[in-house]
PDB file of C-alpha atoms and ligand atoms in Angstrom:
ATOM      1  CA  MET S 203      99.523 116.860 128.419  1.00 57.00           C
ATOM      2  CA  ASN S 204     101.194 118.437 125.817  1.00 71.00           C
ATOM      3  CA  ARG S 205      99.157 119.375 122.571  1.00 86.00           C
ATOM      4  CA  ILE S 206      98.357 116.553 120.371  1.00 90.00           C
ATOM      5  CA  SER S 207      98.847 116.676 116.697  1.00 94.00           C
ATOM      6  CA  VAL S 208      96.273 115.099 115.087  1.00 97.00           C
ATOM      7  CA  ASP S 209      93.665 115.215 112.348  1.00 97.00           C
ATOM      8  CA  ILE S 210      89.829 116.239 112.657  1.00 98.00           C
ATOM      9  CA  ILE S 211      88.118 114.356 110.141  1.00 98.00           C
ATOM     10  CA  LYS S 212      83.573 115.237 110.768  1.00 98.00           C
ATOM     11  CA  LEU S 213      81.467 112.927 109.243  1.00 98.00           C
ATOM     12  CA  GLY S 214      78.358 114.971 108.279  1.00 97.00           C
ATOM     13  CA  GLY S 215      74.261 113.852 109.420  1.00 97.00           C
ATOM     14  CA  SER S 216      74.049 113.793 105.757  1.00 95.00           C
ATOM     15  CA  ILE S 217      76.083 110.682 104.933  1.00 96.00           C
ATOM     16  CA  ILE S 218      76.153 108.813 107.707  1.00 98.00           C
ATOM     17  CA  THR S 219      72.384 108.721 107.991  1.00 98.00           C
ATOM     18  CA  ASP S 220      69.537 109.204 106.018  1.00 97.00           C
ATOM     19  CA  LYS S 221      68.612 112.518 106.832  1.00 92.00           C
ATOM     20  CA  SER S 222      64.722 112.887 106.043  1.00 92.00           C
ATOM     21  CA  SER S 223      63.758 109.953 107.273  1.00 96.00           C
ATOM     22  CA  TYR S 224      64.407 108.960 110.677  1.00 98.00           C
ATOM     23  CA  CYS S 225      67.094 107.095 112.088  1.00 98.00           C
ATOM     24  CA  LYS S 226      68.044 105.150 109.148  1.00 98.00           C
ATOM     25  CA  ILE S 227      71.589 105.009 108.967  1.00 98.00           C
ATOM     26  CA  ARG S 228      73.826 104.789 105.317  1.00 98.00           C
ATOM     27  CA  ARG S 229      75.457 101.183 106.302  1.00 97.00           C
ATOM     28  CA  GLU S 230      77.196 101.062 103.102  1.00 97.00           C
ATOM     29  CA  ASN S 231      78.948 104.358 102.520  1.00 98.00           C
ATOM     30  CA  LEU S 232      79.657 104.336 106.334  1.00 98.00           C
ATOM     31  CA  SER S 233      80.807 101.098 105.726  1.00 98.00           C
ATOM     32  CA  GLU S 234      83.145 102.629 102.592  1.00 98.00           C
ATOM     33  CA  ILE S 235      84.292 105.663 104.307  1.00 98.00           C
ATOM     34  CA  CYS S 236      86.386 103.301 107.494  1.00 98.00           C
ATOM     35  CA  LYS S 237      87.665 102.379 104.542  1.00 98.00           C
ATOM     36  CA  GLN S 238      89.537 104.477 104.038  1.00 97.00           C
ATOM     37  CA  LEU S 239      90.925 105.015 107.469  1.00 97.00           C
ATOM     38  CA  GLU S 240      92.322 101.902 108.309  1.00 94.00           C
ATOM     39  CA  ASN S 241      96.402 102.143 108.677  1.00 89.00           C
ATOM     40  CA  LEU S 242      96.461 105.970 108.295  1.00 91.00           C
ATOM     41  CA  SER S 243      99.807 107.027 110.520  1.00 88.00           C
ATOM     42  CA  ASN S 244      98.635 110.639 112.095  1.00 91.00           C
ATOM     43  CA  PRO S 245      96.625 110.572 114.535  1.00 96.00           C
ATOM     44  CA  TYR S 246      93.288 111.456 114.102  1.00 98.00           C
ATOM     45  CA  ILE S 247      89.216 112.695 116.127  1.00 98.00           C
ATOM     46  CA  ILE S 248      86.307 111.312 113.993  1.00 98.00           C
ATOM     47  CA  VAL S 249      83.586 113.509 114.803  1.00 98.00           C
ATOM     48  CA  HIS S 250      80.049 112.571 113.419  1.00 98.00           C
ATOM     49  CA  GLY S 251      76.885 115.000 113.097  1.00 97.00           C
ATOM     50  CA  ALA S 252      73.331 113.819 113.756  1.00 98.00           C
ATOM     51  CA  GLY S 253      70.984 113.087 110.790  1.00 97.00           C
ATOM     52  CA  SER S 254      67.881 111.532 111.440  1.00 97.00           C
ATOM     53  CA  PHE S 255      69.359 110.488 115.053  1.00 98.00           C
ATOM     54  CA  GLY S 256      68.935 113.635 116.225  1.00 98.00           C
ATOM     55  CA  HIS S 257      67.888 116.542 113.953  1.00 97.00           C
ATOM     56  CA  ILE S 258      63.925 115.232 113.529  1.00 97.00           C
ATOM     57  CA  ILE S 259      63.924 114.986 117.307  1.00 98.00           C
ATOM     58  CA  ALA S 260      64.942 118.043 118.573  1.00 98.00           C
ATOM     59  CA  GLU S 261      63.146 120.324 116.351  1.00 97.00           C
ATOM     60  CA  LYS S 262      59.824 118.296 117.124  1.00 97.00           C
ATOM     61  CA  HIS S 263      60.793 119.176 120.991  1.00 98.00           C
ATOM     62  CA  SER S 264      62.713 122.849 119.833  1.00 97.00           C
ATOM     63  CA  ILE S 265      65.676 121.345 121.804  1.00 97.00           C
ATOM     64  CA  GLN S 266      67.531 124.112 119.999  1.00 95.00           C
ATOM     65  CA  ASP S 267      65.517 126.425 122.637  1.00 95.00           C
ATOM     66  CA  GLY S 268      66.448 125.747 125.833  1.00 97.00           C
ATOM     67  CA  PHE S 269      63.999 124.599 128.899  1.00 98.00           C
ATOM     68  CA  GLU S 270      60.594 125.127 128.353  1.00 97.00           C
ATOM     69  CA  ASP S 271      58.610 122.951 129.809  1.00 97.00           C
ATOM     70  CA  ARG S 272      59.097 119.047 130.882  1.00 97.00           C
ATOM     71  CA  ASN S 273      57.648 117.282 127.370  1.00 96.00           C
ATOM     72  CA  GLN S 274      60.785 118.614 126.052  1.00 98.00           C
ATOM     73  CA  LEU S 275      62.550 116.046 128.219  1.00 98.00           C
ATOM     74  CA  ASP S 276      61.760 113.046 127.207  1.00 98.00           C
ATOM     75  CA  GLY S 277      62.935 114.754 123.914  1.00 98.00           C
ATOM     76  CA  ILE S 278      66.428 114.571 125.498  1.00 98.00           C
ATOM     77  CA  VAL S 279      66.344 111.315 126.083  1.00 98.00           C
ATOM     78  CA  LYS S 280      65.556 110.417 122.875  1.00 98.00           C
ATOM     79  CA  ILE S 281      67.895 112.194 121.488  1.00 98.00           C
ATOM     80  CA  ARG S 282      70.454 110.686 123.190  1.00 98.00           C
ATOM     81  CA  GLN S 283      68.940 106.637 123.009  1.00 98.00           C
ATOM     82  CA  ASP S 284      69.555 107.513 119.074  1.00 98.00           C
ATOM     83  CA  MET S 285      72.881 109.452 119.688  1.00 98.00           C
ATOM     84  CA  THR S 286      74.763 106.555 121.721  1.00 98.00           C
ATOM     85  CA  SER S 287      73.677 103.901 118.915  1.00 98.00           C
ATOM     86  CA  LEU S 288      74.288 106.086 116.548  1.00 98.00           C
ATOM     87  CA  THR S 289      78.176 106.764 117.996  1.00 98.00           C
ATOM     88  CA  GLN S 290      78.182 103.051 117.946  1.00 98.00           C
ATOM     89  CA  GLU S 291      77.488 102.111 114.613  1.00 98.00           C
ATOM     90  CA  VAL S 292      79.512 104.421 114.148  1.00 98.00           C
ATOM     91  CA  VAL S 293      82.180 102.582 115.955  1.00 98.00           C
ATOM     92  CA  SER S 294      82.044  99.184 115.419  1.00 98.00           C
ATOM     93  CA  CYS S 295      81.464 100.595 111.481  1.00 98.00           C
ATOM     94  CA  LEU S 296      85.670 101.055 112.469  1.00 98.00           C
ATOM     95  CA  VAL S 297      86.577  98.584 114.243  1.00 98.00           C
ATOM     96  CA  GLU S 298      85.802  95.867 111.652  1.00 98.00           C
ATOM     97  CA  ASN S 299      88.095  97.559 109.273  1.00 97.00           C
ATOM     98  CA  ASN S 300      90.659  97.678 111.756  1.00 97.00           C
ATOM     99  CA  VAL S 301      90.851 101.419 113.578  1.00 97.00           C
ATOM    100  CA  LYS S 302      91.652 101.249 117.268  1.00 97.00           C
ATOM    101  CA  ALA S 303      88.084 102.986 118.160  1.00 98.00           C
ATOM    102  CA  ILE S 304      86.149 104.297 121.632  1.00 98.00           C
ATOM    103  CA  GLY S 305      82.776 106.454 121.405  1.00 98.00           C
ATOM    104  CA  PHE S 306      82.858 108.988 124.064  1.00 98.00           C
ATOM    105  CA  GLN S 307      79.824 110.808 125.378  1.00 98.00           C
ATOM    106  CA  THR S 308      80.015 114.703 124.042  1.00 98.00           C
ATOM    107  CA  SER S 309      77.484 115.558 126.416  1.00 98.00           C
ATOM    108  CA  ALA S 310      79.459 114.076 129.567  1.00 98.00           C
ATOM    109  CA  LEU S 311      82.897 115.716 128.496  1.00 98.00           C
ATOM    110  CA  ALA S 312      81.112 119.459 128.333  1.00 98.00           C
ATOM    111  CA  PHE S 313      79.146 121.685 130.302  1.00 98.00           C
ATOM    112  CA  ILE S 314      78.096 125.379 129.150  1.00 98.00           C
ATOM    113  CA  GLU S 315      78.696 128.382 132.028  1.00 97.00           C
ATOM    114  CA  GLY S 316      77.670 131.638 130.547  1.00 95.00           C
ATOM    115  CA  ALA S 317      79.136 131.212 126.710  1.00 92.00           C
ATOM    116  CA  GLU S 318      81.648 129.314 127.639  1.00 96.00           C
ATOM    117  CA  VAL S 319      81.873 125.652 127.096  1.00 97.00           C
ATOM    118  CA  LEU S 320      83.564 123.534 129.686  1.00 98.00           C
ATOM    119  CA  TYR S 321      85.063 120.424 128.400  1.00 98.00           C
ATOM    120  CA  PHE S 322      86.801 117.757 130.203  1.00 98.00           C
ATOM    121  CA  LEU S 323      88.739 116.970 127.862  1.00 97.00           C
ATOM    122  CA  ASN S 324      92.180 114.859 129.101  1.00 97.00           C
ATOM    123  CA  PRO S 325      90.176 111.205 128.109  1.00 98.00           C
ATOM    124  CA  ILE S 326      90.695 111.687 124.901  1.00 98.00           C
ATOM    125  CA  LYS S 327      93.699 113.280 124.870  1.00 97.00           C
ATOM    126  CA  LYS S 328      94.670 110.053 126.442  1.00 97.00           C
ATOM    127  CA  SER S 329      93.420 107.705 123.917  1.00 97.00           C
ATOM    128  CA  LEU S 330      94.806 109.433 120.995  1.00 97.00           C
ATOM    129  CA  SER S 331      98.725 109.514 122.948  1.00 96.00           C
ATOM    130  CA  LEU S 332      97.327 105.411 123.357  1.00 96.00           C
ATOM    131  CA  GLY S 333      96.950 104.955 119.878  1.00 96.00           C
ATOM    132  CA  ILE S 334      93.395 105.186 119.997  1.00 97.00           C
ATOM    133  CA  CYS S 335      91.114 106.446 117.925  1.00 98.00           C
ATOM    134  CA  PRO S 336      88.363 109.145 119.904  1.00 98.00           C
ATOM    135  CA  VAL S 337      84.509 108.841 118.159  1.00 98.00           C
ATOM    136  CA  LEU S 338      82.916 112.121 119.408  1.00 98.00           C
ATOM    137  CA  SER S 339      79.277 113.056 118.605  1.00 98.00           C
ATOM    138  CA  GLY S 340      77.212 116.572 117.877  1.00 98.00           C
ATOM    139  CA  ASP S 341      74.599 116.266 121.041  1.00 98.00           C
ATOM    140  CA  VAL S 342      72.126 117.748 123.808  1.00 98.00           C
ATOM    141  CA  LEU S 343      74.857 119.857 126.233  1.00 98.00           C
ATOM    142  CA  PHE S 344      73.336 120.532 129.938  1.00 98.00           C
ATOM    143  CA  THR S 345      74.108 125.052 130.068  1.00 98.00           C
ATOM    144  CA  GLU S 346      74.048 126.629 133.453  1.00 97.00           C
ATOM    145  CA  ASN S 347      71.136 129.342 132.318  1.00 96.00           C
ATOM    146  CA  ASP S 348      69.153 128.025 129.363  1.00 95.00           C
ATOM    147  CA  GLY S 349      69.157 124.061 130.917  1.00 98.00           C
ATOM    148  CA  PHE S 350      69.672 122.290 127.875  1.00 98.00           C
ATOM    149  CA  THR S 351      70.919 123.538 124.203  1.00 97.00           C
ATOM    150  CA  ILE S 352      72.296 121.599 120.787  1.00 97.00           C
ATOM    151  CA  HIS S 353      75.404 121.369 120.198  1.00 97.00           C
ATOM    152  CA  SER S 354      77.164 120.640 116.478  1.00 96.00           C
ATOM    153  CA  GLY S 355      79.890 118.247 114.890  1.00 97.00           C
ATOM    154  CA  ASP S 356      80.796 122.135 114.623  1.00 95.00           C
ATOM    155  CA  SER S 357      81.568 123.342 117.815  1.00 95.00           C
ATOM    156  CA  ILE S 358      82.951 120.372 119.032  1.00 97.00           C
ATOM    157  CA  ILE S 359      85.675 121.320 115.902  1.00 97.00           C
ATOM    158  CA  ASP S 360      85.287 124.663 116.994  1.00 94.00           C
ATOM    159  CA  HIS S 361      86.373 124.093 119.680  1.00 95.00           C
ATOM    160  CA  PHE S 362      88.760 121.618 119.539  1.00 97.00           C
ATOM    161  CA  VAL S 363      92.335 123.404 117.286  1.00 96.00           C
ATOM    162  CA  ARG S 364      92.130 125.581 119.946  1.00 93.00           C
ATOM    163  CA  ASP S 365      93.000 122.654 123.154  1.00 95.00           C
ATOM    164  CA  PHE S 366      95.126 120.480 120.347  1.00 96.00           C
ATOM    165  CA  ASN S 367      97.371 120.517 117.557  1.00 96.00           C
ATOM    166  CA  VAL S 368      94.885 120.452 114.515  1.00 96.00           C
ATOM    167  CA  ASN S 369      96.464 120.006 110.796  1.00 96.00           C
ATOM    168  CA  GLN S 370      93.526 119.701 108.815  1.00 96.00           C
ATOM    169  CA  VAL S 371      90.316 119.038 109.473  1.00 97.00           C
ATOM    170  CA  ILE S 372      87.957 117.324 107.106  1.00 98.00           C
ATOM    171  CA  PHE S 373      84.429 117.315 106.245  1.00 97.00           C
ATOM    172  CA  LEU S 374      82.442 115.034 105.149  1.00 97.00           C
ATOM    173  CA  THR S 375      79.409 116.825 103.329  1.00 94.00           C
ATOM    174  CA  ASP S 376      76.738 115.495 100.848  1.00 93.00           C
ATOM    175  CA  VAL S 377      78.450 118.676  98.323  1.00 92.00           C
ATOM    176  CA  ASP S 378      81.597 118.305  96.521  1.00 95.00           C
ATOM    177  CA  GLY S 379      82.682 121.650  98.574  1.00 93.00           C
ATOM    178  CA  LEU S 380      82.051 124.917  98.202  1.00 91.00           C
ATOM    179  CA  PHE S 381      79.921 126.780  95.331  1.00 89.00           C
ATOM    180  CA  GLU S 382      80.569 129.810  94.171  1.00 85.00           C
ATOM    181  CA  LYS S 383      78.331 132.877  93.949  1.00 76.00           C
ATOM    182  CA  ASP S 384      78.221 134.021  90.351  1.00 73.00           C
ATOM    183  CA  ASP S 385      74.689 135.948  89.668  1.00 71.00           C
ATOM    184  CA  ASN S 386      74.956 135.761  86.024  1.00 70.00           C
ATOM    185  CA  GLU S 387      74.760 131.166  85.881  1.00 69.00           C
ATOM    186  CA  GLU S 388      72.359 129.756  87.055  1.00 69.00           C
ATOM    187  CA  THR S 389      74.472 127.248  88.941  1.00 72.00           C
ATOM    188  CA  GLY S 390      77.630 127.974  90.835  1.00 80.00           C
ATOM    189  CA  LYS S 391      80.708 126.923  90.672  1.00 87.00           C
ATOM    190  CA  LEU S 392      83.233 124.154  92.642  1.00 92.00           C
ATOM    191  CA  VAL S 393      86.307 126.247  93.788  1.00 93.00           C
ATOM    192  CA  ARG S 394      88.582 124.154  93.541  1.00 96.00           C
ATOM    193  CA  LYS S 395      91.809 126.069  96.702  1.00 96.00           C
ATOM    194  CA  LEU S 396      91.210 129.338  98.920  1.00 95.00           C
ATOM    195  CA  THR S 397      93.133 131.316 100.349  1.00 95.00           C
ATOM    196  CA  TYR S 398      92.794 132.330 103.863  1.00 94.00           C
ATOM    197  CA  ASN S 399      92.024 136.085 102.620  1.00 92.00           C
ATOM    198  CA  GLU S 400      90.605 134.426  99.175  1.00 92.00           C
ATOM    199  CA  PHE S 401      88.185 132.628 101.694  1.00 91.00           C
ATOM    200  CA  LYS S 402      87.046 136.131 103.753  1.00 87.00           C
ATOM    201  CA  ASP S 403      85.972 137.731 101.079  1.00 85.00           C
ATOM    202  CA  PHE S 404      84.454 134.322  99.575  1.00 82.00           C
ATOM    203  CA  LYS S 405      80.534 134.363  98.834  1.00 76.00           C
ATOM    204  CA  VAL S 406      79.145 131.038  98.966  1.00 75.00           C
ATOM    205  CA  GLU S 407      75.553 129.443  96.909  1.00 72.00           C
ATOM    206  CA  GLU S 408      73.420 128.742  99.808  1.00 66.00           C
ATOM    207  CA  LEU S 409      72.800 125.034  97.881  1.00 60.00           C
ATOM    208  CA  GLN S 410      68.637 123.632  98.473  1.00 55.00           C
ATOM    209  CA  SER S 411      68.109 121.859 101.612  1.00 58.00           C
ATOM    210  CA  ASP S 412      64.308 120.341 102.361  1.00 56.00           C
ATOM    211  CA  VAL S 413      65.328 118.360 104.555  1.00 62.00           C
ATOM    212  CA  ILE S 414      65.293 119.288 108.796  1.00 67.00           C
ATOM    213  CA  ASP S 415      68.448 120.518 110.279  1.00 72.00           C
ATOM    214  CA  VAL S 416      68.616 122.254 113.289  1.00 74.00           C
ATOM    215  CA  THR S 417      71.808 123.566 113.834  1.00 72.00           C
ATOM    216  CA  GLY S 418      72.709 125.587 110.140  1.00 68.00           C
ATOM    217  CA  SER S 419      73.361 125.613 106.436  1.00 67.00           C
ATOM    218  CA  MET S 420      76.428 125.636 104.672  1.00 72.00           C
ATOM    219  CA  LYS S 421      76.653 129.598 105.520  1.00 72.00           C
ATOM    220  CA  GLY S 422      76.501 128.857 109.187  1.00 73.00           C
ATOM    221  CA  LYS S 423      79.770 126.211 107.694  1.00 78.00           C
ATOM    222  CA  VAL S 424      81.098 129.212 106.209  1.00 81.00           C
ATOM    223  CA  ASP S 425      80.835 131.435 109.342  1.00 81.00           C
ATOM    224  CA  GLU S 426      82.465 128.316 111.684  1.00 85.00           C
ATOM    225  CA  ILE S 427      85.275 127.626 109.209  1.00 91.00           C
ATOM    226  CA  SER S 428      86.690 131.042 109.211  1.00 90.00           C
ATOM    227  CA  THR S 429      87.018 131.396 112.763  1.00 90.00           C
ATOM    228  CA  LEU S 430      88.785 127.399 112.782  1.00 94.00           C
ATOM    229  CA  LEU S 431      91.156 128.786 109.874  1.00 95.00           C
ATOM    230  CA  LYS S 432      92.987 130.963 112.343  1.00 94.00           C
ATOM    231  CA  ASP S 433      94.429 127.631 113.960  1.00 94.00           C
ATOM    232  CA  VAL S 434      95.293 125.276 111.494  1.00 96.00           C
ATOM    233  CA  GLU S 435      97.001 124.433 108.684  1.00 95.00           C
ATOM    234  CA  LYS S 436      94.214 123.294 106.063  1.00 96.00           C
ATOM    235  CA  VAL S 437      90.634 122.815 105.656  1.00 97.00           C
ATOM    236  CA  VAL S 438      89.014 120.702 103.190  1.00 97.00           C
ATOM    237  CA  ILE S 439      85.291 120.075 102.348  1.00 96.00           C
ATOM    238  CA  LEU S 440      84.187 116.800 100.459  1.00 96.00           C
ATOM    239  CA  ASN S 441      81.435 114.976  99.629  1.00 97.00           C
ATOM    240  CA  GLY S 442      81.437 111.948 101.682  1.00 97.00           C
ATOM    241  CA  LEU S 443      78.873 109.926  98.989  1.00 97.00           C
ATOM    242  CA  PHE S 444      82.234 109.472  97.349  1.00 98.00           C
ATOM    243  CA  PRO S 445      84.050 107.476  99.819  1.00 98.00           C
ATOM    244  CA  GLU S 446      87.511 107.006  98.236  1.00 97.00           C
ATOM    245  CA  ARG S 447      87.774 111.344  97.450  1.00 98.00           C
ATOM    246  CA  LEU S 448      88.422 110.652 101.402  1.00 98.00           C
ATOM    247  CA  GLY S 449      91.371 108.069 100.765  1.00 97.00           C
ATOM    248  CA  LEU S 450      92.770 110.190  98.411  1.00 97.00           C
ATOM    249  CA  VAL S 451      93.089 113.475 100.540  1.00 97.00           C
ATOM    250  CA  LEU S 452      94.263 111.735 103.258  1.00 96.00           C
ATOM    251  CA  LYS S 453      97.057 110.495 100.698  1.00 94.00           C
ATOM    252  CA  ASN S 454      98.007 114.243 100.156  1.00 92.00           C
ATOM    253  CA  GLU S 455      96.049 113.789  96.095  1.00 95.00           C
ATOM    254  CA  ASP S 456      94.537 115.756  93.924  1.00 93.00           C
ATOM    255  CA  VAL S 457      90.629 115.287  94.086  1.00 96.00           C
ATOM    256  CA  ILE S 458      87.685 117.297  93.753  1.00 97.00           C
ATOM    257  CA  CYS S 459      86.601 119.161  96.727  1.00 97.00           C
ATOM    258  CA  THR S 460      87.530 122.843  98.159  1.00 96.00           C
ATOM    259  CA  THR S 461      90.672 123.017 100.266  1.00 97.00           C
ATOM    260  CA  ILE S 462      91.054 125.894 102.111  1.00 96.00           C
ATOM    261  CA  PHE S 463      94.064 127.180 103.911  1.00 97.00           C
ATOM    262  CA  GLY S 464      94.769 128.538 107.502  1.00 96.00           C
ATOM    263  CA  GLU S 465      95.539 131.721 108.367  1.00 94.00           C
ATOM    264  CA  ASN S 466      99.097 131.390 109.139  1.00 91.00           C
ATOM    265  CA  SER S 467      99.702 128.535 106.682  1.00 91.00           C
ATOM    266  CA  THR S 468     102.433 128.408 103.825  1.00 81.00           C
ATOM    267  CA  GLN S 469     101.386 126.925 100.872  1.00 78.00           C
ATOM    268  CA  ARG S 470      98.579 126.834  98.459  1.00 67.00           C
TER     269      ARG S 470
HETATM  270  C1  LIG T 224      73.915 118.044 115.538  1.00 81.89           C
HETATM  271  O1  LIG T 224      74.299 117.982 115.134  1.00 81.89           O
HETATM  272  C2  LIG T 224      73.769 117.857 117.301  1.00 81.89           C
HETATM  273  C3  LIG T 224      72.096 117.487 117.245  1.00 81.89           C
HETATM  274  C4  LIG T 224      70.850 117.666 116.000  1.00 81.89           C
HETATM  275  C5  LIG T 224      71.884 116.121 118.700  1.00 81.89           C
HETATM  276  P1  LIG T 224      75.247 118.341 113.959  1.00 81.89           P
HETATM  277  O2  LIG T 224      74.996 119.512 112.872  1.00 81.89           O
HETATM  278  O3  LIG T 224      76.515 117.978 113.579  1.00 81.89           O
HETATM  279  O4  LIG T 224      74.663 117.138 113.080  1.00 81.89           O
HETATM  280  P2  LIG T 224      74.594 117.220 111.287  1.00 81.89           P
HETATM  281  O5  LIG T 224      76.314 117.042 110.834  1.00 81.89           O
HETATM  282  O6  LIG T 224      74.352 118.612 110.826  1.00 81.89           O
HETATM  283  O7  LIG T 224      73.293 116.310 111.264  1.00 81.89           O
END
C-alpha cells in the first residue's frame, strides 16, 4: 500500500480525563473537542492518552518496569478494561459529532521484539483509505523480553510518522504550548513559532504538575518531538482545555499555541 497522507491528533490524557481522579472523564471538554473535528477534509488519526484510566493503576502495579510478579497481571487486566472504556467514550463522542470513527486496540496491533516495535498497520491503512478515522490509545504492550511495557500515545506517533506521510501532529495538552526557560524571569514565556534549528537549542520551562504520569513530562515530550520533526511538516502543541483553538489550528488560523516546523519544512 502507498504511504497515506494524514494528520495525527493526540488527545492528551489530561484534557479528556481528570488525571487526579481514577477513571474520571472530562466529558464536556471531550465533546467540545470532537465538535471541532466534524467535516475535516484531510484524513486523520486520533491517538488518545490514558490519563486517570491508565497512569494510576500502572504506577500502583509498576507496569512500566516489566514483569516482576504475578500481582502485576491484575493491573494489566484492569488497565486494558479501563482503556477499552475510554476509547469507547472517545469513539462515541466522535460518532455523535458525525465523525466516522473506529477504535483500534493498540496492544492487539503491536508487539515489542528487542528494541523494535512491530506493528500490523494494514487495518488502520485500510480504514483511512475508506474514509474512517482510526482511534488508538497509549496501552500496555507485550514484549518478547520483559513481558510487557507501557507504550504511550506519543510513542505510537513516533512510530507512525515513519509509516504514514504525516503533514502535522497536533498535541492537545493542558498548557498553552512550550514555555522558554528564562533565568531572569519567574515564569517562562510562551514561544509561538520555532524552526527545526531553533528547537534543537530550545530550553523548555518544566511546568509543575502533581499528577501521576508513568510516561514522562514535557521535557520527555520535547525529546520525542525532536525525532518527529525529521519526518513531519510541523508539530503543534496547544491547550486542549480551549477546544476552539483546535478548530482554528485546523483552519490554519493564528491562535495561541506553539508551532515547530519540521527539518525539511519550507514554512516559517
Ligand atoms: C499512557 O499513555 C498509557 C498507559 C498508562 C496505559 P500516554 O502517556 O499517552 O497517556 P497521557 O496522555 O500521558 O495520559
